[in-house]
Amino acid sequence: MGLQRLMSMQRNQQRRRRKILARNESVASANKQKGFPCQSDDDGDLQAGETTRCSIPDLPEDIWHHIHSLMPMRDAARAACLSHAFLCSWRCYPNLTFNQYVFSPKVFMYGRDISHRIDSILGNHSGIGVKILKLELFGTAYRNLDNWLQVAVTPGIEELTLRVCRLEIRYNFPCALLSDGVRNSIRYLELGFCIFRPTAELGPLGSLTKLHLQHVRITGDELECLLSNSLALEQLVLIQCKEIICLRIPCVLQRFSCLRVLHCVRLKLIESKVPNLSTLDLSGKAELSLGETLQIKNLSMHHPNAVCYARSELPSSMPHLDTLALSSNDEVVNTPMLPTKFLYLKHLTICLSSGTFSPSYDYFSLVSFLDASPSLETLNLDVTNDLRKHESILGHSSQSHLRQMAEDHHWHLKNVEITGFSSAKSLVELTCYILKNSVSLECLTLDTLYPYGSRCSDERSERCSYMRNSILREARRALVAIRRYIEDKHKSILGYSSQSHLRQMAEDHHFYLKSMEITGFSSSKSLVELSRYILRNSVSWYNLIHNSIMREAFTMIMAIKIYIEDRVLTRVKLDVVEPRGPHEPK
């Protein structure tokens, strides 16, 4: 009997569900026939206005609001069309983003079309609860922009991004918009392509941590006034702000740690007295007066002769650098070899573009940075492969002409990438030096194509970049140089057909050596010879561990099996630690 009652209840529930679904379908059909404003466009978009009743769980209103706020704006708009619960929360949806693609990812919208959409959405918004507002508008005057800002920029807002991209900067950002409630809550302010004239009457922005200005007409005095009222500021970004001549960052900004100043062409002086500045990104040749520089750990510099300047000046002025990026299109002086050191530098990037590049510039002089950086782990070098300005190594018949330097092992250098590698003699010499002296090197990447182009196989680009025939010809010459001068610097023992070529030394027993571990073991001939020597002469040892890395895994295993395993005595434990892929069981 109990089973029959249960089956009867299930049948009744199924009937009720079918009735609800039929009722919802009839409501949706009727709405579509009546032409409600919330209809699907050709691209699947929904416009505000229509709601279709759906059967949804009975949850508290604040939970529905929270769920709705987590949706992307397009999905949130669609949900509001389907549910009264979501329609209510849509009127206080917190994250508003308006740009040319947000309404239709496949169609670029502009002018009246996008203005009408924004009018419709903000006209139905209560203005309450907005946390993030992003307005990125291109190419057209937006007459209702002030009204949009009045609706959405309300007390409680945390992030405001306004970019009115036009050839002519006309829009004057209304400082009155930053009322007491807004000033107390806003944490991130980004303005682009507008006029911004803050004054002392604006008042303090107590929560502002990040300020980003691009193509903004603001003077140095106006900016200093704004900074003095932003005591919580941590990051300042200025890009192409052409009215700033002198940038002063007041010492009251105790949390300030990151400054980026790019392409501000009239800037003459950067003066900072903040105590915790740790990251700098600068372009141009403005005079620097930074006060305390011992805290600076990350530095990017973009200006002529940046490489020579950095090697000469930075070890003493910024001794604690961890990451250094240099970009120069006018490097006319070779990098000097100096006794000063970057004791803490781990990551170095150098970009050398042609510009008015000196034909006599010597890439080999960059060894100075390796010599000065005992802790260096990664090196990235981007160069232009223009052989009209550099001597090609292919004009020489032997390796005897390659310059040599005294051996100076670099114990921490693991990854080196040279983009735009060419057959330039000094570049090949630099690469050979790195191979010879980097005892922990794990990966050397030589990319023969221009550093700023995209390949046909690059998933980030739908098109192949145009490349001149001269670049492609030089890429082929670079490959010849790699095979002739570089590949044989790291020969594998597997290229030999017998064991007779292995070097031998007179027996010299080592009675106390019991354990040895070789990390990063490869099929390098000299490394195999060392292992065989130890096996032959260490009479007391019992444990040998070879730990390979992925790039040499297969050849390493073959080398061990052919040359080492048969030398291991039965009492000795041989562990070969093979690398595993990310999804392989241990």
PDB file of C-alpha atoms in Angstrom, residues 195-373:
ATOM      1  CA  ILE A 195      39.566  67.334 -19.167  1.00  0.00           C
ATOM      2  CA  PHE A 196      40.006  66.967 -15.407  1.00  0.00           C
ATOM      3  CA  ARG A 197      40.499  70.058 -13.236  1.00  0.00           C
ATOM      4  CA  PRO A 198      40.487  69.050  -9.550  1.00  0.00           C
ATOM      5  CA  THR A 199      40.851  71.830  -6.973  1.00  0.00           C
ATOM      6  CA  ALA A 200      41.365  72.015  -3.222  1.00  0.00           C
ATOM      7  CA  GLU A 201      37.591  72.405  -2.792  1.00  0.00           C
ATOM      8  CA  LEU A 202      37.108  68.856  -4.069  1.00  0.00           C
ATOM      9  CA  GLY A 203      37.885  67.436  -0.640  1.00  0.00           C
ATOM     10  CA  PRO A 204      39.625  64.214   0.402  1.00  0.00           C
ATOM     11  CA  LEU A 205      39.227  60.907  -1.430  1.00  0.00           C
ATOM     12  CA  GLY A 206      39.845  58.753   1.592  1.00  0.00           C
ATOM     13  CA  SER A 207      39.418  55.340  -0.073  1.00  0.00           C
ATOM     14  CA  LEU A 208      41.091  55.954  -3.445  1.00  0.00           C
ATOM     15  CA  THR A 209      43.905  53.422  -3.966  1.00  0.00           C
ATOM     16  CA  LYS A 210      44.416  53.492  -7.765  1.00  0.00           C
ATOM     17  CA  LEU A 211      44.356  56.478 -10.138  1.00  0.00           C
ATOM     18  CA  HIS A 212      44.751  55.966 -13.904  1.00  0.00           C
ATOM     19  CA  LEU A 213      44.825  58.949 -16.286  1.00  0.00           C
ATOM     20  CA  GLN A 214      45.338  58.553 -20.048  1.00  0.00           C
ATOM     21  CA  HIS A 215      45.129  61.397 -22.559  1.00  0.00           C
ATOM     22  CA  VAL A 216      43.813  63.614 -19.766  1.00  0.00           C
ATOM     23  CA  ARG A 217      44.297  67.359 -19.710  1.00  0.00           C
ATOM     24  CA  ILE A 218      45.486  68.050 -16.174  1.00  0.00           C
ATOM     25  CA  THR A 219      48.385  70.183 -14.949  1.00  0.00           C
ATOM     26  CA  GLY A 220      51.074  69.157 -12.506  1.00  0.00           C
ATOM     27  CA  ASP A 221      49.727  71.493  -9.807  1.00  0.00           C
ATOM     28  CA  GLU A 222      46.183  70.149 -10.193  1.00  0.00           C
ATOM     29  CA  LEU A 223      47.442  66.591  -9.960  1.00  0.00           C
ATOM     30  CA  GLU A 224      49.537  67.370  -6.878  1.00  0.00           C
ATOM     31  CA  CYS A 225      46.452  68.860  -5.224  1.00  0.00           C
ATOM     32  CA  LEU A 226      44.495  65.687  -5.978  1.00  0.00           C
ATOM     33  CA  LEU A 227      47.278  63.433  -4.694  1.00  0.00           C
ATOM     34  CA  SER A 228      47.554  65.386  -1.447  1.00  0.00           C
ATOM     35  CA  ASN A 229      43.879  64.615  -0.792  1.00  0.00           C
ATOM     36  CA  SER A 230      44.242  60.883  -1.552  1.00  0.00           C
ATOM     37  CA  LEU A 231      46.083  59.549   1.475  1.00  0.00           C
ATOM     38  CA  ALA A 232      45.261  55.883   0.749  1.00  0.00           C
ATOM     39  CA  LEU A 233      46.660  56.006  -2.807  1.00  0.00           C
ATOM     40  CA  GLU A 234      48.873  53.045  -3.742  1.00  0.00           C
ATOM     41  CA  GLN A 235      49.192  53.252  -7.536  1.00  0.00           C
ATOM     42  CA  LEU A 236      49.360  56.091 -10.084  1.00  0.00           C
ATOM     43  CA  VAL A 237      49.375  55.616 -13.877  1.00  0.00           C
ATOM     44  CA  LEU A 238      49.890  58.564 -16.250  1.00  0.00           C
ATOM     45  CA  ILE A 239      49.878  57.952 -20.010  1.00  0.00           C
ATOM     46  CA  GLN A 240      50.178  60.764 -22.571  1.00  0.00           C
ATOM     47  CA  CYS A 241      49.141  63.520 -20.183  1.00  0.00           C
ATOM     48  CA  LYS A 242      50.760  66.345 -22.123  1.00  0.00           C
ATOM     49  CA  GLU A 243      50.104  69.265 -19.758  1.00  0.00           C
ATOM     50  CA  ILE A 244      52.204  67.860 -16.904  1.00  0.00           C
ATOM     51  CA  ILE A 245      55.659  69.421 -16.755  1.00  0.00           C
ATOM     52  CA  CYS A 246      56.582  68.657 -13.158  1.00  0.00           C
ATOM     53  CA  LEU A 247      55.220  65.653 -11.263  1.00  0.00           C
ATOM     54  CA  ARG A 248      55.476  65.836  -7.477  1.00  0.00           C
ATOM     55  CA  ILE A 249      54.303  63.005  -5.270  1.00  0.00           C
ATOM     56  CA  PRO A 250      53.896  64.232  -1.673  1.00  0.00           C
ATOM     57  CA  CYS A 251      55.436  62.365   1.246  1.00  0.00           C
ATOM     58  CA  VAL A 252      52.043  62.028   2.988  1.00  0.00           C
ATOM     59  CA  LEU A 253      51.250  59.064   0.703  1.00  0.00           C
ATOM     60  CA  GLN A 254      52.635  56.429   3.049  1.00  0.00           C
ATOM     61  CA  ARG A 255      51.049  53.498   1.152  1.00  0.00           C
ATOM     62  CA  PHE A 256      52.131  54.621  -2.309  1.00  0.00           C
ATOM     63  CA  SER A 257      54.147  51.843  -3.984  1.00  0.00           C
ATOM     64  CA  CYS A 258      53.668  51.883  -7.791  1.00  0.00           C
ATOM     65  CA  LEU A 259      54.252  54.669 -10.349  1.00  0.00           C
ATOM     66  CA  ARG A 260      53.886  54.382 -14.145  1.00  0.00           C
ATOM     67  CA  VAL A 261      54.592  57.443 -16.302  1.00  0.00           C
ATOM     68  CA  LEU A 262      54.572  56.808 -20.068  1.00  0.00           C
ATOM     69  CA  HIS A 263      54.793  59.170 -23.047  1.00  0.00           C
ATOM     70  CA  CYS A 264      54.179  62.401 -21.117  1.00  0.00           C
ATOM     71  CA  VAL A 265      56.228  64.366 -23.639  1.00  0.00           C
ATOM     72  CA  ARG A 266      56.489  67.677 -21.753  1.00  0.00           C
ATOM     73  CA  LEU A 267      57.448  66.129 -18.429  1.00  0.00           C
ATOM     74  CA  LYS A 268      60.779  67.482 -17.158  1.00  0.00           C
ATOM     75  CA  LEU A 269      60.929  66.400 -13.505  1.00  0.00           C
ATOM     76  CA  ILE A 270      59.601  63.535 -11.382  1.00  0.00           C
ATOM     77  CA  GLU A 271      59.970  64.225  -7.682  1.00  0.00           C
ATOM     78  CA  SER A 272      58.910  61.715  -5.064  1.00  0.00           C
ATOM     79  CA  LYS A 273      59.373  61.673  -1.319  1.00  0.00           C
ATOM     80  CA  VAL A 274      57.227  58.646  -0.521  1.00  0.00           C
ATOM     81  CA  PRO A 275      58.976  56.028   1.646  1.00  0.00           C
ATOM     82  CA  ASN A 276      57.584  52.789   0.167  1.00  0.00           C
ATOM     83  CA  LEU A 277      57.909  53.173  -3.597  1.00  0.00           C
ATOM     84  CA  SER A 278      58.746  49.696  -4.941  1.00  0.00           C
ATOM     85  CA  THR A 279      57.666  49.655  -8.627  1.00  0.00           C
ATOM     86  CA  LEU A 280      58.610  52.177 -11.332  1.00  0.00           C
ATOM     87  CA  ASP A 281      57.712  52.171 -15.035  1.00  0.00           C
ATOM     88  CA  LEU A 282      59.080  55.213 -16.866  1.00  0.00           C
ATOM     89  CA  SER A 283      59.517  56.412 -20.434  1.00  0.00           C
ATOM     90  CA  GLY A 284      61.308  59.539 -21.568  1.00  0.00           C
ATOM     91  CA  LYS A 285      64.256  61.352 -20.077  1.00  0.00           C
ATOM     92  CA  ALA A 286      62.653  63.312 -17.253  1.00  0.00           C
ATOM     93  CA  GLU A 287      64.963  64.107 -14.357  1.00  0.00           C
ATOM     94  CA  LEU A 288      64.405  61.826 -11.377  1.00  0.00           C
ATOM     95  CA  SER A 289      64.465  63.025  -7.792  1.00  0.00           C
ATOM     96  CA  LEU A 290      63.225  60.027  -5.848  1.00  0.00           C
ATOM     97  CA  GLY A 291      64.664  60.487  -2.383  1.00  0.00           C
ATOM     98  CA  GLU A 292      64.559  57.005  -0.852  1.00  0.00           C
ATOM     99  CA  THR A 293      65.246  54.371  -3.545  1.00  0.00           C
ATOM    100  CA  LEU A 294      66.350  51.372  -1.487  1.00  0.00           C
ATOM    101  CA  GLN A 295      62.784  49.984  -1.559  1.00  0.00           C
ATOM    102  CA  ILE A 296      62.564  49.922  -5.376  1.00  0.00           C
ATOM    103  CA  LYS A 297      62.506  46.307  -6.545  1.00  0.00           C
ATOM    104  CA  ASN A 298      60.813  46.495  -9.976  1.00  0.00           C
ATOM    105  CA  LEU A 299      61.952  48.963 -12.623  1.00  0.00           C
ATOM    106  CA  SER A 300      61.044  49.441 -16.293  1.00  0.00           C
ATOM    107  CA  MET A 301      62.786  52.132 -18.347  1.00  0.00           C
ATOM    108  CA  HIS A 302      62.072  53.123 -21.944  1.00  0.00           C
ATOM    109  CA  HIS A 303      64.383  55.757 -23.427  1.00  0.00           C
ATOM    110  CA  PRO A 304      67.497  56.110 -25.629  1.00  0.00           C
ATOM    111  CA  ASN A 305      70.680  54.616 -24.157  1.00  0.00           C
ATOM    112  CA  ALA A 306      68.650  53.022 -21.351  1.00  0.00           C
ATOM    113  CA  VAL A 307      70.897  49.935 -21.294  1.00  0.00           C
ATOM    114  CA  CYS A 308      74.141  51.830 -20.809  1.00  0.00           C
ATOM    115  CA  TYR A 309      72.515  54.163 -18.263  1.00  0.00           C
ATOM    116  CA  ALA A 310      71.115  51.255 -16.258  1.00  0.00           C
ATOM    117  CA  ARG A 311      74.445  49.432 -16.075  1.00  0.00           C
ATOM    118  CA  SER A 312      76.314  52.572 -15.069  1.00  0.00           C
ATOM    119  CA  GLU A 313      73.913  54.201 -12.594  1.00  0.00           C
ATOM    120  CA  LEU A 314      71.431  51.720 -11.154  1.00  0.00           C
ATOM    121  CA  PRO A 315      73.664  49.381  -9.098  1.00  0.00           C
ATOM    122  CA  SER A 316      74.443  52.257  -6.756  1.00  0.00           C
ATOM    123  CA  SER A 317      71.121  54.146  -6.854  1.00  0.00           C
ATOM    124  CA  MET A 318      68.755  51.110  -6.769  1.00  0.00           C
ATOM    125  CA  PRO A 319      70.806  48.267  -5.287  1.00  0.00           C
ATOM    126  CA  HIS A 320      67.843  46.042  -4.309  1.00  0.00           C
ATOM    127  CA  LEU A 321      66.326  45.582  -7.763  1.00  0.00           C
ATOM    128  CA  ASP A 322      64.686  42.193  -8.304  1.00  0.00           C
ATOM    129  CA  THR A 323      63.189  42.758 -11.780  1.00  0.00           C
ATOM    130  CA  LEU A 324      64.592  45.085 -14.448  1.00  0.00           C
ATOM    131  CA  ALA A 325      63.152  45.770 -17.924  1.00  0.00           C
ATOM    132  CA  LEU A 326      65.019  48.053 -20.343  1.00  0.00           C
ATOM    133  CA  SER A 327      63.889  49.298 -23.749  1.00  0.00           C
ATOM    134  CA  SER A 328      66.021  51.395 -26.084  1.00  0.00           C
ATOM    135  CA  ASN A 329      65.762  52.328 -29.750  1.00  0.00           C
ATOM    136  CA  ASP A 330      68.918  54.424 -29.772  1.00  0.00           C
ATOM    137  CA  GLU A 331      71.697  52.491 -28.046  1.00  0.00           C
ATOM    138  CA  VAL A 332      74.841  54.092 -29.421  1.00  0.00           C
ATOM    139  CA  VAL A 333      77.312  53.119 -26.674  1.00  0.00           C
ATOM    140  CA  ASN A 334      78.332  49.571 -25.781  1.00  0.00           C
ATOM    141  CA  THR A 335      77.463  48.328 -22.304  1.00  0.00           C
ATOM    142  CA  PRO A 336      80.504  49.016 -20.099  1.00  0.00           C
ATOM    143  CA  MET A 337      82.166  46.329 -17.983  1.00  0.00           C
ATOM    144  CA  LEU A 338      82.112  47.735 -14.433  1.00  0.00           C
ATOM    145  CA  PRO A 339      82.836  46.362 -10.943  1.00  0.00           C
ATOM    146  CA  THR A 340      79.422  47.370  -9.541  1.00  0.00           C
ATOM    147  CA  LYS A 341      76.849  44.611  -8.950  1.00  0.00           C
ATOM    148  CA  PHE A 342      73.100  43.928  -9.013  1.00  0.00           C
ATOM    149  CA  LEU A 343      73.278  41.533  -6.094  1.00  0.00           C
ATOM    150  CA  TYR A 344      69.536  40.802  -5.924  1.00  0.00           C
ATOM    151  CA  LEU A 345      68.528  40.982  -9.592  1.00  0.00           C
ATOM    152  CA  LYS A 346      66.673  37.816 -10.698  1.00  0.00           C
ATOM    153  CA  HIS A 347      64.779  38.804 -13.845  1.00  0.00           C
ATOM    154  CA  LEU A 348      66.224  40.899 -16.675  1.00  0.00           C
ATOM    155  CA  THR A 349      64.526  41.942 -19.928  1.00  0.00           C
ATOM    156  CA  ILE A 350      66.321  44.002 -22.592  1.00  0.00           C
ATOM    157  CA  CYS A 351      64.594  45.245 -25.764  1.00  0.00           C
ATOM    158  CA  LEU A 352      66.820  46.745 -28.458  1.00  0.00           C
ATOM    159  CA  SER A 353      65.043  48.124 -31.522  1.00  0.00           C
ATOM    160  CA  SER A 354      66.702  49.629 -34.559  1.00  0.00           C
ATOM    161  CA  GLY A 355      65.896  53.364 -34.454  1.00  0.00           C
ATOM    162  CA  THR A 356      69.206  55.143 -34.882  1.00  0.00           C
ATOM    163  CA  PHE A 357      71.058  52.077 -33.625  1.00  0.00           C
ATOM    164  CA  SER A 358      74.824  52.302 -33.865  1.00  0.00           C
ATOM    165  CA  PRO A 359      76.222  49.959 -36.564  1.00  0.00           C
ATOM    166  CA  SER A 360      79.097  49.219 -34.215  1.00  0.00           C
ATOM    167  CA  TYR A 361      76.934  48.233 -31.222  1.00  0.00           C
ATOM    168  CA  ASP A 362      78.276  45.056 -29.659  1.00  0.00           C
ATOM    169  CA  TYR A 363      75.673  42.605 -28.303  1.00  0.00           C
ATOM    170  CA  PHE A 364      78.521  40.722 -26.644  1.00  0.00           C
ATOM    171  CA  SER A 365      78.968  43.702 -24.309  1.00  0.00           C
ATOM    172  CA  LEU A 366      75.715  42.642 -22.577  1.00  0.00           C
ATOM    173  CA  VAL A 367      77.865  40.057 -20.792  1.00  0.00           C
ATOM    174  CA  SER A 368      78.443  42.934 -18.384  1.00  0.00           C
ATOM    175  CA  PHE A 369      74.918  42.427 -16.991  1.00  0.00           C
ATOM    176  CA  LEU A 370      75.542  38.710 -16.477  1.00  0.00           C
ATOM    177  CA  ASP A 371      78.808  39.451 -14.724  1.00  0.00           C
ATOM    178  CA  ALA A 372      77.070  41.990 -12.469  1.00  0.00           C
ATOM    179  CA  SER A 373      74.056  39.801 -11.576  1.00  0.00           C
TER     180      SER A 373
END
